[in-house]
XYZ file of C-alpha atoms in Angstrom:
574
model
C -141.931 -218.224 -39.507
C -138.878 -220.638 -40.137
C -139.999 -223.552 -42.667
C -137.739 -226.502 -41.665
C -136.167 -228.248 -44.853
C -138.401 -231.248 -44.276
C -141.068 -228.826 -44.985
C -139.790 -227.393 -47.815
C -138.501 -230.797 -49.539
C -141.879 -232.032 -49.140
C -144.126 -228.802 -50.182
C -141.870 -228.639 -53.262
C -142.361 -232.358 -53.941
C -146.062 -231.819 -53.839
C -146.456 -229.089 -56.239
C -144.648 -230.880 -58.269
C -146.577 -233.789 -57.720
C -150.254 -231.978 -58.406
C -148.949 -229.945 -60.683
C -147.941 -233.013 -63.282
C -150.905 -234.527 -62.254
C -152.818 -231.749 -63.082
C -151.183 -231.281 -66.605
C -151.216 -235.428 -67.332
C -154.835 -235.680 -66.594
C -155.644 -232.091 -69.052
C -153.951 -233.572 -71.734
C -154.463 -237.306 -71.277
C -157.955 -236.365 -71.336
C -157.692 -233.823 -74.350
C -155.888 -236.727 -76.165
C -158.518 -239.300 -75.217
C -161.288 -236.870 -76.181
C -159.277 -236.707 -79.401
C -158.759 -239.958 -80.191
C -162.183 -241.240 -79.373
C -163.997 -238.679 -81.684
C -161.290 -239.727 -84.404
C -162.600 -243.099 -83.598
C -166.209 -242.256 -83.746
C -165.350 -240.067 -87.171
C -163.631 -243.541 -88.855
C -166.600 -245.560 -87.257
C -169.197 -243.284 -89.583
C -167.443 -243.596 -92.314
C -167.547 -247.030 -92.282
C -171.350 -246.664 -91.790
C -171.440 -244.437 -94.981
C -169.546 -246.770 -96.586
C -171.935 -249.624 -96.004
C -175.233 -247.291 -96.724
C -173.509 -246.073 -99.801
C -174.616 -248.820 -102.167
C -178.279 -248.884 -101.203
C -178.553 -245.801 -101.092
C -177.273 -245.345 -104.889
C -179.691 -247.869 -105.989
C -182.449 -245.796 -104.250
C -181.869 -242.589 -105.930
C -181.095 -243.470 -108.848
C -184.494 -245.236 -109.209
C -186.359 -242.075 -107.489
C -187.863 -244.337 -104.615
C -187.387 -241.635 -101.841
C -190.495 -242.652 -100.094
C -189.076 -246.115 -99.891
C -185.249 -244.229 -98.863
C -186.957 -242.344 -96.264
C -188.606 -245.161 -94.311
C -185.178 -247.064 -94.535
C -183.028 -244.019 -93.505
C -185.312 -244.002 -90.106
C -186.407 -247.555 -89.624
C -181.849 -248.221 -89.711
C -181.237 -244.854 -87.291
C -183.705 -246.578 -84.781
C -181.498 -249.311 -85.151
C -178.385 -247.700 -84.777
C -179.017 -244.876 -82.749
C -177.456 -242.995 -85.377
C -178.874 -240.235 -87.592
C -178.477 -240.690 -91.515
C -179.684 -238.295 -94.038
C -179.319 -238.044 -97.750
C -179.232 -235.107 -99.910
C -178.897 -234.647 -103.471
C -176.511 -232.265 -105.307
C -178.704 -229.287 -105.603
C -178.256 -229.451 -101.401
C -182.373 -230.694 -101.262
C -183.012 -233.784 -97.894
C -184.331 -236.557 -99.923
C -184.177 -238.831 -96.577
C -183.821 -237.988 -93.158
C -183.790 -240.376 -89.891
C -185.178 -238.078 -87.914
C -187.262 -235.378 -89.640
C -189.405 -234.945 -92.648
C -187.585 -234.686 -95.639
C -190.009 -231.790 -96.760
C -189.997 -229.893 -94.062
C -186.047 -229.698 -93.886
C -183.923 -226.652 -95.557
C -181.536 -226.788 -98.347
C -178.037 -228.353 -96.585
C -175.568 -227.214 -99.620
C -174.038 -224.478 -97.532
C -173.011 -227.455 -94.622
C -169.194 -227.942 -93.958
C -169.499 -231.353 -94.379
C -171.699 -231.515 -97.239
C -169.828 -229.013 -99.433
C -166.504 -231.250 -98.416
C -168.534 -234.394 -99.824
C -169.866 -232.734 -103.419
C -165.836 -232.210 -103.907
C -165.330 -235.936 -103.745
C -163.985 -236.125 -100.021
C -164.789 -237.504 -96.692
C -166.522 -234.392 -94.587
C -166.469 -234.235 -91.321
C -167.823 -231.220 -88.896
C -168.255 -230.989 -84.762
C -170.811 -228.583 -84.568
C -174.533 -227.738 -83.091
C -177.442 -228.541 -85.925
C -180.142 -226.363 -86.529
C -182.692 -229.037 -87.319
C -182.408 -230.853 -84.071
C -181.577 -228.243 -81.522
C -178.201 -229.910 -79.922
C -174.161 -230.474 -81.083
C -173.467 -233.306 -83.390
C -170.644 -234.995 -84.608
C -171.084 -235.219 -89.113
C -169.789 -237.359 -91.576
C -170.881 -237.447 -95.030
C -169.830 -239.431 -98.044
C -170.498 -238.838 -101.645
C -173.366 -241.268 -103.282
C -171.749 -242.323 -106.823
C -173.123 -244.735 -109.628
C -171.206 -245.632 -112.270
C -168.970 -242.202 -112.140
C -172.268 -239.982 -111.551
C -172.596 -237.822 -108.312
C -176.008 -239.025 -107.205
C -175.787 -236.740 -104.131
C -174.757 -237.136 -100.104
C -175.213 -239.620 -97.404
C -174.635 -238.103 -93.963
C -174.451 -240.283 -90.864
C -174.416 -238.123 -87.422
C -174.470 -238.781 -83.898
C -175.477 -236.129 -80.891
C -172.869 -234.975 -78.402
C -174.468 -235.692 -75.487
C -174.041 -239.632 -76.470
C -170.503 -239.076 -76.443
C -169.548 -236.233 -73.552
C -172.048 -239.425 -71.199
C -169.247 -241.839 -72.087
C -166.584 -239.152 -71.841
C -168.025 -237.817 -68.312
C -167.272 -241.699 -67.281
C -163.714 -242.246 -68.686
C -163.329 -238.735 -67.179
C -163.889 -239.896 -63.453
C -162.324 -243.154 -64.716
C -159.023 -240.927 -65.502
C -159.267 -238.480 -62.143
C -159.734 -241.537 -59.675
C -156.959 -243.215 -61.445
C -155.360 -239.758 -60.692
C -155.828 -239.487 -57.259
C -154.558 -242.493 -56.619
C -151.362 -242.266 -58.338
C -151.095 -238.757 -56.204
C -151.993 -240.735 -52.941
C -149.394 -242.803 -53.629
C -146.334 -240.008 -55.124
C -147.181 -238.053 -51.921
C -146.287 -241.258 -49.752
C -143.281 -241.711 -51.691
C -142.359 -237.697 -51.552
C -143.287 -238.199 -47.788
C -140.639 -240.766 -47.211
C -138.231 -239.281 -49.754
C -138.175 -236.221 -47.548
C -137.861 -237.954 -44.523
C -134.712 -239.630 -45.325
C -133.872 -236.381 -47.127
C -133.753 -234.365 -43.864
C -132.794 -237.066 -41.349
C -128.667 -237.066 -41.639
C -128.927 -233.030 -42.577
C -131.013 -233.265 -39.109
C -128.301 -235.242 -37.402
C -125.719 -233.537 -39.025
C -127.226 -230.135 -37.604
C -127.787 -231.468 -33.883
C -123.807 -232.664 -34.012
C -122.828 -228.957 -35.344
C -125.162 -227.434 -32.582
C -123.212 -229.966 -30.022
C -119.849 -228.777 -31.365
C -120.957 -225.258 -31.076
C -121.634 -225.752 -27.496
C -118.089 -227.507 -27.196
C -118.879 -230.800 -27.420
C -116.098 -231.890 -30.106
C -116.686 -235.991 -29.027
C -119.792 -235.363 -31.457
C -120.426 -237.317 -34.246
C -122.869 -238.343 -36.805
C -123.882 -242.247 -38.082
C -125.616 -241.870 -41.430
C -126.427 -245.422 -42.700
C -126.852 -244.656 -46.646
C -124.251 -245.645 -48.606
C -124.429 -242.007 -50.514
C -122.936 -238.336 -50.359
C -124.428 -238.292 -46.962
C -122.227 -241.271 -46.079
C -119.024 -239.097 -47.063
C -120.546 -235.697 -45.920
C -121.166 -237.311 -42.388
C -117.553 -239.319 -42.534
C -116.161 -236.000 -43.228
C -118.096 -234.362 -39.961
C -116.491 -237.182 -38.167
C -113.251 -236.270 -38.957
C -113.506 -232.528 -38.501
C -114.910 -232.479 -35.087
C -111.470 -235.292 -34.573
C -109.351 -232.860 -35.698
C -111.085 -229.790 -34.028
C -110.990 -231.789 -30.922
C -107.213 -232.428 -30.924
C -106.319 -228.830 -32.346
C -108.354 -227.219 -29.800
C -106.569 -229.606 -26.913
C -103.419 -228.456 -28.437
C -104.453 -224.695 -28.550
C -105.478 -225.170 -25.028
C -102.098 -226.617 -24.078
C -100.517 -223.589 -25.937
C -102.678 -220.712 -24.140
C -102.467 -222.492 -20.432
C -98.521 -222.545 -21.531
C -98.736 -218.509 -23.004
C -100.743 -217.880 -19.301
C -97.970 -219.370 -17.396
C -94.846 -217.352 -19.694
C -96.875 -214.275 -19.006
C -97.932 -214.413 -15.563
C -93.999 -215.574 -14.657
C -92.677 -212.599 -16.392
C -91.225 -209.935 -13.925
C -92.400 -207.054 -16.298
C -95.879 -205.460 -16.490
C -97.235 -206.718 -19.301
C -100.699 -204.733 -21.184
C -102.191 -205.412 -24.620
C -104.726 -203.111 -25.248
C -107.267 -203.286 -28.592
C -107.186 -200.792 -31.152
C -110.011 -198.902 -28.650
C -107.479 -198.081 -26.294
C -109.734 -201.280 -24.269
C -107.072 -203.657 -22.171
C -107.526 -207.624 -23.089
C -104.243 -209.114 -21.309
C -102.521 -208.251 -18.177
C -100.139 -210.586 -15.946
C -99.709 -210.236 -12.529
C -97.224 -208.394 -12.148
C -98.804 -205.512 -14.052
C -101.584 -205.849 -11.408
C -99.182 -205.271 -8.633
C -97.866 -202.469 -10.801
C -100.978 -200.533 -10.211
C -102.508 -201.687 -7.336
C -105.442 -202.538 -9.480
C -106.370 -206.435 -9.695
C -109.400 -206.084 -11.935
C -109.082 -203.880 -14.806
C -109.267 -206.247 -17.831
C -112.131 -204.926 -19.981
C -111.304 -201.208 -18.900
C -110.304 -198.235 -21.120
C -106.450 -197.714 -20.472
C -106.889 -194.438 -19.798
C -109.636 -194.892 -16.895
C -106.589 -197.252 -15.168
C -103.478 -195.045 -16.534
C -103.516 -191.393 -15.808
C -100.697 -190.106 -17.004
C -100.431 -187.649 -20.096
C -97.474 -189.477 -20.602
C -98.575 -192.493 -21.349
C -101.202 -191.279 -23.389
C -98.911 -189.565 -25.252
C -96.824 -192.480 -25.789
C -100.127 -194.521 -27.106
C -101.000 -191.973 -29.254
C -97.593 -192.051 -30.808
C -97.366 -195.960 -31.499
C -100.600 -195.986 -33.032
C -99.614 -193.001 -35.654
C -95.819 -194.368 -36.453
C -97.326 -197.880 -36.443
C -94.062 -198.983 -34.968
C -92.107 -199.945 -31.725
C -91.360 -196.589 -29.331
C -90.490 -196.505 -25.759
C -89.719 -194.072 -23.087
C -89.937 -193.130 -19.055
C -92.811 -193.186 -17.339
C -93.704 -192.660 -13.669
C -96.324 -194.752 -12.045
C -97.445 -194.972 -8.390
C -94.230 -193.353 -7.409
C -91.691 -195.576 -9.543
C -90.033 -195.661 -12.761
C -90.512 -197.563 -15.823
C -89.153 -198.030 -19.162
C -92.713 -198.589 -21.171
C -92.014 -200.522 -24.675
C -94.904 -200.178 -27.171
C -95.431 -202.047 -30.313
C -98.325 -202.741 -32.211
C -99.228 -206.074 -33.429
C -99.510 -205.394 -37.597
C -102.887 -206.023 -39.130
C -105.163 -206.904 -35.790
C -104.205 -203.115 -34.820
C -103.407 -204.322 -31.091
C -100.834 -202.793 -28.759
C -98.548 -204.947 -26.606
C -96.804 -202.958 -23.714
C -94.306 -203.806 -21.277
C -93.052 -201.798 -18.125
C -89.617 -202.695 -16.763
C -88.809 -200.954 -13.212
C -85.882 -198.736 -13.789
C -86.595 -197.015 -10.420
C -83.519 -198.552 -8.831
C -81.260 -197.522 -12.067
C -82.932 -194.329 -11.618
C -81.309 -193.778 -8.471
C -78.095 -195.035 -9.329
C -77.486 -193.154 -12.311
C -78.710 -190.167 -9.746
C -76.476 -191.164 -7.133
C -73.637 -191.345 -10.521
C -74.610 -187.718 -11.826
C -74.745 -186.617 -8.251
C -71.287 -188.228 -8.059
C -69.695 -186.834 -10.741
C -70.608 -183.273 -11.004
C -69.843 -182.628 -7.227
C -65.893 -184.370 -7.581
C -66.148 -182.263 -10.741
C -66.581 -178.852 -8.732
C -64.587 -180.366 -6.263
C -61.710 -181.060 -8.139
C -62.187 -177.600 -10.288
C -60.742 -175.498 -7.505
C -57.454 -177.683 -6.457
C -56.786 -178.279 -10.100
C -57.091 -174.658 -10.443
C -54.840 -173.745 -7.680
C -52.160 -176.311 -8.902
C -51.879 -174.937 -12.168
C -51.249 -171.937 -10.788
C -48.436 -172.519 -8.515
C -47.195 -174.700 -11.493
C -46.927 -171.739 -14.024
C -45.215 -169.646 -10.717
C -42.750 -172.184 -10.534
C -41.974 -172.391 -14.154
C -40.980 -168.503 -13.970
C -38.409 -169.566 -11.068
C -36.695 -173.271 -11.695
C -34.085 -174.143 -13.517
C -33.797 -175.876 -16.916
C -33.139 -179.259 -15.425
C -36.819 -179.315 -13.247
C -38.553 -177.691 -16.044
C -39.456 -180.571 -18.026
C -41.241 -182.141 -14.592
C -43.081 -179.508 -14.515
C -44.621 -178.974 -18.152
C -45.878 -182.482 -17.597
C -47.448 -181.301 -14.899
C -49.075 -178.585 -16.120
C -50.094 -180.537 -19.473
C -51.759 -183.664 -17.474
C -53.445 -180.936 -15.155
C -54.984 -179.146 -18.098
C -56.170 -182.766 -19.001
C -57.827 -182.962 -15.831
C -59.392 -179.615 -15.740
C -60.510 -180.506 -19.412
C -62.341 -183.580 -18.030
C -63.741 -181.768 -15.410
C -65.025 -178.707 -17.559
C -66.556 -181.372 -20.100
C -68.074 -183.592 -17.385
C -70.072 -180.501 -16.158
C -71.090 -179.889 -19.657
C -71.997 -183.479 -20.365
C -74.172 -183.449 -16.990
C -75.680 -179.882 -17.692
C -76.610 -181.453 -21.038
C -78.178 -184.789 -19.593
C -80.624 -182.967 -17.025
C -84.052 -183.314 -18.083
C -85.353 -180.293 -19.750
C -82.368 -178.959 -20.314
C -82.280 -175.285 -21.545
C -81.699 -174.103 -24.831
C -80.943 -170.122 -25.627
C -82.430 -171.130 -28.890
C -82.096 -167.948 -31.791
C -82.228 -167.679 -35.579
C -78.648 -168.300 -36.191
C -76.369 -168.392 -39.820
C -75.189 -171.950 -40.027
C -72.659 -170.473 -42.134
C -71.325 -167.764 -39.879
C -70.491 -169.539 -36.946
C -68.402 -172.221 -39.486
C -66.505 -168.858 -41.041
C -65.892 -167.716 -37.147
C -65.188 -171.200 -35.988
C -62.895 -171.480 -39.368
C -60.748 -168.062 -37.928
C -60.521 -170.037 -34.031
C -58.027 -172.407 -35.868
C -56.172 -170.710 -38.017
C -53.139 -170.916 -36.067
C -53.207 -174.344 -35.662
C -53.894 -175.245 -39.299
C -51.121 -173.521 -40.332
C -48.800 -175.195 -37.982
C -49.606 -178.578 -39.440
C -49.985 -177.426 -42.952
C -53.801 -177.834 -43.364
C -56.112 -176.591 -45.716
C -60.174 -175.663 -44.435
C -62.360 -175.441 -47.690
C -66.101 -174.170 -46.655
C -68.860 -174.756 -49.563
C -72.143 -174.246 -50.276
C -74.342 -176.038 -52.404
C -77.584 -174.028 -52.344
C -78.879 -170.846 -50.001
C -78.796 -172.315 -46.919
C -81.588 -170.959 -44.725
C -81.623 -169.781 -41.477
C -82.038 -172.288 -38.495
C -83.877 -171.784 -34.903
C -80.783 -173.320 -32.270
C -78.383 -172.269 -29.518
C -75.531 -170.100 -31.014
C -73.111 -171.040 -28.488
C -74.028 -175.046 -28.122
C -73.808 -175.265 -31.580
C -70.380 -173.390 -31.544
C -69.462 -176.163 -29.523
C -70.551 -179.124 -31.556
C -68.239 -177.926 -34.427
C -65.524 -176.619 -32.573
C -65.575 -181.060 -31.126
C -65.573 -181.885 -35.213
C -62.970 -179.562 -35.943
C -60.573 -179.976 -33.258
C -60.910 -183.733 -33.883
C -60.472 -183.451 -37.278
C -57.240 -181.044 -36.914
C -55.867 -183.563 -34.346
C -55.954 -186.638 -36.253
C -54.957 -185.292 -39.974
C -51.385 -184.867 -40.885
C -51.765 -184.102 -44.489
C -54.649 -182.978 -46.656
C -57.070 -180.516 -45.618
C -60.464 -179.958 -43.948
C -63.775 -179.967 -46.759
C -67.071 -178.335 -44.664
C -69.812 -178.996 -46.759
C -73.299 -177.157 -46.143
C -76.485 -178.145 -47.604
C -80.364 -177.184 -47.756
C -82.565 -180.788 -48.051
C -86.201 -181.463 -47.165
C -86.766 -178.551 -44.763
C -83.205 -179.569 -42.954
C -79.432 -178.614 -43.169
C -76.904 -180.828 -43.443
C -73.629 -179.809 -42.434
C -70.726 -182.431 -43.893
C -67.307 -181.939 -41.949
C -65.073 -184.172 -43.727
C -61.226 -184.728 -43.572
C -58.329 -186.475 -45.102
C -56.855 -188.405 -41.296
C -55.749 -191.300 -40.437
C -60.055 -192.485 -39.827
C -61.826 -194.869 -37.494
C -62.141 -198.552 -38.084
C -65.209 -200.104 -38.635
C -65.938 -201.760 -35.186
C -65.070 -198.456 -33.420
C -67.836 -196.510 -34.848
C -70.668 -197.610 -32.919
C -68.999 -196.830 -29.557
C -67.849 -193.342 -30.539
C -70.193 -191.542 -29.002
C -70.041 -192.969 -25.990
C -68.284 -191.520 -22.683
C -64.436 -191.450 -22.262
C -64.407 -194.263 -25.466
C -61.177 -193.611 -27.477
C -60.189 -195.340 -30.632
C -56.267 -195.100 -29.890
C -55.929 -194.170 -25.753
C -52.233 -193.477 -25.980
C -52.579 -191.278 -28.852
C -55.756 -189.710 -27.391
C -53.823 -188.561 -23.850
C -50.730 -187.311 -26.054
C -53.071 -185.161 -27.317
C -54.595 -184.124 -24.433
C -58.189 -185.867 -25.609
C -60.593 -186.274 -22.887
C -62.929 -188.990 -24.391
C -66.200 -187.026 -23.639
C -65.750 -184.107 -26.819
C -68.530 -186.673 -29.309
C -70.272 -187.659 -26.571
C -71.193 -183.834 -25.776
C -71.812 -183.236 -29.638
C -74.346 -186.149 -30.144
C -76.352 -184.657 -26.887
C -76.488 -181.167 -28.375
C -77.440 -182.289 -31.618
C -80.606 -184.493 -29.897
C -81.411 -181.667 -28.388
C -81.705 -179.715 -30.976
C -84.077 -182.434 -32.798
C -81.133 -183.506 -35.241
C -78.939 -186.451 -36.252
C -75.915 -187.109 -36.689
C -73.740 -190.147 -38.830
C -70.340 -190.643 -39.068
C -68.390 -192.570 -42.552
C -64.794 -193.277 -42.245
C -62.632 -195.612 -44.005
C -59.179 -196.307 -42.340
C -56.348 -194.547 -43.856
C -58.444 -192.206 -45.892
C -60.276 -189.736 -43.507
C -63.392 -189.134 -41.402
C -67.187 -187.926 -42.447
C -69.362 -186.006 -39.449
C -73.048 -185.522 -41.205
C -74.876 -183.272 -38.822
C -78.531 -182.824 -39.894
C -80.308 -179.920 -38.206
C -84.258 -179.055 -38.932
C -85.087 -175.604 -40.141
């Protein structure tokens, strides 16, 4: 069972209360007790004193019948016992007794303290009389001779009847000083508990959401500042909670106005937010509390869960719900292990970029076979005009092989973008197709004077990839890098790093500036576009190497420094 503090203040208070009690009236008492007997010891040795010079004069003149009837006619008196004994230990006088019928007292504690010259004094029960006595006893001297011992005495029970009193005397003055602690620790308590009471209602009342709480404590002590401090909490708990409330009916109103599906699900996979528009997304309008996976099924986006929550980091991709497309952005929110989603409907881009692919590859075959049939009839012409016309019609021949090289590369570059496109993938010799590629342009290195250096920095391993994609990546680099590099050479530099090869084409051209080499991958971009259709560049040659390389799991970077030459570092896993 709970004890409140009340109970506890005042339960300790009264242990500590009869416990001092307890312990001032044992030794109060013990001291008294004490004190009275050293009282009662100086009071007999006063006596002795006093009886000490009649006595003498008795003894020494041998008139012990006439000592005996004064030792008892004075203890009447006195109600004390006095006896006299001479050295040898004999009773020559006793108050009590007769003398004769007594036994030797030399062997006494307080007797044998007296023949040495000193006051003796012994607490102890006597023989003679049957009950506890208190002894003192005095030597008798006369004129420097040791006559013998006067002994005074009084019984016990005299003193424990006036000790009983000042005992009940002590433990009623007890009890009521108890009576009247326990009032005090009563009221102590009371105004102990009652501001950590108030104090504890106002914290329940917060609790509950009452923040307009508050606590009057009237002392003019910590309790004062402790309950002035309360005050001001639940002041600034009200306004920071009005403000937070303000700030979450303004985060409801963002979130339900955004036009994305918006999901954060707990690190249980459990969904906390949605907006509206998420709702609408699925059909669903109460799935808050749900496991995603109960409202999602889609491997996908399980897949796509699973993934953010092992990279701890932002990833997105494609997924298809209820029919419709949508670009899904995960990230997880740090330390609280919480994932924030957020679908944007790409269905009608979808379709677009459809209709676009759609578009393209069918003018692409469409334009194949005309373009084919016109550079035909051009190269029958050439055999048959004159010298004059001939020049009209090399340019157009060259301008059709430009087209038919867009064309060819624009059915490539679609072929490439399908989804789950194909891969003839083989353990190839990075190495080989470089020294067959390396033999393809030959010609055309010596024309212009070029040097191709291939090098190898460790055994490079064999790689699983598509011999004749990745022909195609390098004969982009090469051909680029032959184009635009009048002097120098070609360096092709192969490599074996953390379970990868890196292959390094690098050459000694004119280069790319800086703000082109973002966009260089990207369709039909060209750094210099009169240069680019002199030399019969189609714009898509990069964009068709970076899609190979993704598909085959790799990267690729490009350094280049105006004026000084151009770096391709493809990076392929083994």
């Amino acid at each position: 069972m709970k004890k409140s503090l009340f109970a506890k203040a005042f339960i300790s208070y009264l242990i500590i209360i009869i416990t001092l009690s307890f312990l001032i009236l044992f030794f109060s008492f013990r001291a008294i007790k004490e004190s009275y007997l050293e009282s009662l010891t100086q009071d007999l040795t006063h006596l002795c004193i006093t009886l000490e010079t009649k006595v003498a004069a008795l003894v020494a003149e041998k008139r012990f019948q006439e000592l005996d009837s004064f030792v008892k006619e004075l203890g009447r008196h006195i109600q004390t016992r006095i006896t006299v004994i001479n050295p040898s230990g004999s009773v020559l006088a006793d108050s009590e007794k007769n003398p004769a019928e007594m036994e030797k007292h030399n062997l006494r504690t307080e007797i044998l303290q007296a023949l040495q010259g000193k006051v003796g004094t012994s607490l102890r029960f006597s023989t003679t009389v049957k009950e506890e006595m208190l002894y003192v006893a005095m030597p008798i001297e006369l004129k420097g001779s040791q006559l013998g011992v006067v002994r005074v005495s009084l019984f016990i029970r005299d003193i424990d009847r006036l000790l009983d009193k000042l005992r009940m005397t002590i433990l009623f003055s007890v009890i009521v000083i108890l009576l009247i602690a326990m009032c005090v620790a009563l009221l102590f308590s009371k105004s102990l508990t009652r501001p950590i009471r108030a104090l504890t209602d106002a914290s329940r009342r917060v609790a509950a959401g009452d923040f307009d709480a508050t606590v009057l404590v009237k002392s003019n002590d910590e309790f004062k500042e402790l309950g002035d401090s309360f005050n001001y909490m639940t002041g600034r708990m009200s306004s920071l909670f009005a403000e937070v409330s303000g700030k979450k009916e303004e985060l409801q109103s963002i979130i339900s106005s955004i036009r994305e599906g918006l999901l954060v699900l707990d690190q249980k996979g459990k969904i906390i937010l949605s907006n509206e528009s998420m709702k609408k997304i699925l059909a669903d309008q109460d799935f808050d509390g749900k496991l995603y996976w109960e409202v999602v099924r889609e491997p996908q986006f399980s897949d796509l869960i699973n993934r953010v929550m092992k990279e701890a980091q932002s990833v997105s991709d494609e997924i298809v719900l209820q029919g419709k497309t949508f670009s899904c952005s995960a990230a997880s929110l740090g330390s609280h292990k919480e994932l924030v989603l957020i679908f944007h409907d790409i269905t009608e881009n979808k379709k677009l970029e459809k209709i676009k692919k759609d578009f393209v590859v069918n003018v692409s075959h469409e334009l194949r076979t005309p373009l084919t049939a016109i550079k035909g009839f051009v190269e029958t012409l050439e055999e048959d005009i004159d010298n004059k016309n001939r020049n009209y019609l090399s340019i157009i021949r060259r301008n059709t092989d430009r087209l038919i090289n867009i064309v060819e590369d624009l059915l490539i570059l679609s072929q490439l973008e399908e989804k789950g496109a194909a891969l003839q993938v083989d353990e190839i010799d990075t190495a080989k197709i470089i020294e067959h590629i390396h033999r393809i342009f030959e010609p055309k290195l010596k024309e212009k004077g070029l040097t191709l250096t291939i090098e190898s920095k460790n055994d490079i391993p064999l790689i699983k990839a598509d011999a004749f994609k990745l022909e195609q990546v390098f004969v982009n680099i090469i051909d680029n890098a032959v184009k635009y590099t009048e002097k120098g050479g070609i360096r092709i530099l192969l490599e074996h790093r953390n379970h990868h090869v890196a292959i390094a084409v690098e050459d000694t051209g004119i280069g790319i500036p800086r703000e082109h080499l973002s966009r260089i991958f990207e369709r039909f971009y060209v750094v210099d576009a009169s240069r680019s259709r002199q030399m019969g560049g189609t714009g898509l040659g990069l964009s068709i190497v970076k899609h190979i390389v993704l598909l085959h799991n790799g990267t690729i970077d490009v350094e280049s420094t105006p004026g000084k030459g151009t770096k391709f570092i493809i990076t392929l896993p083994c």
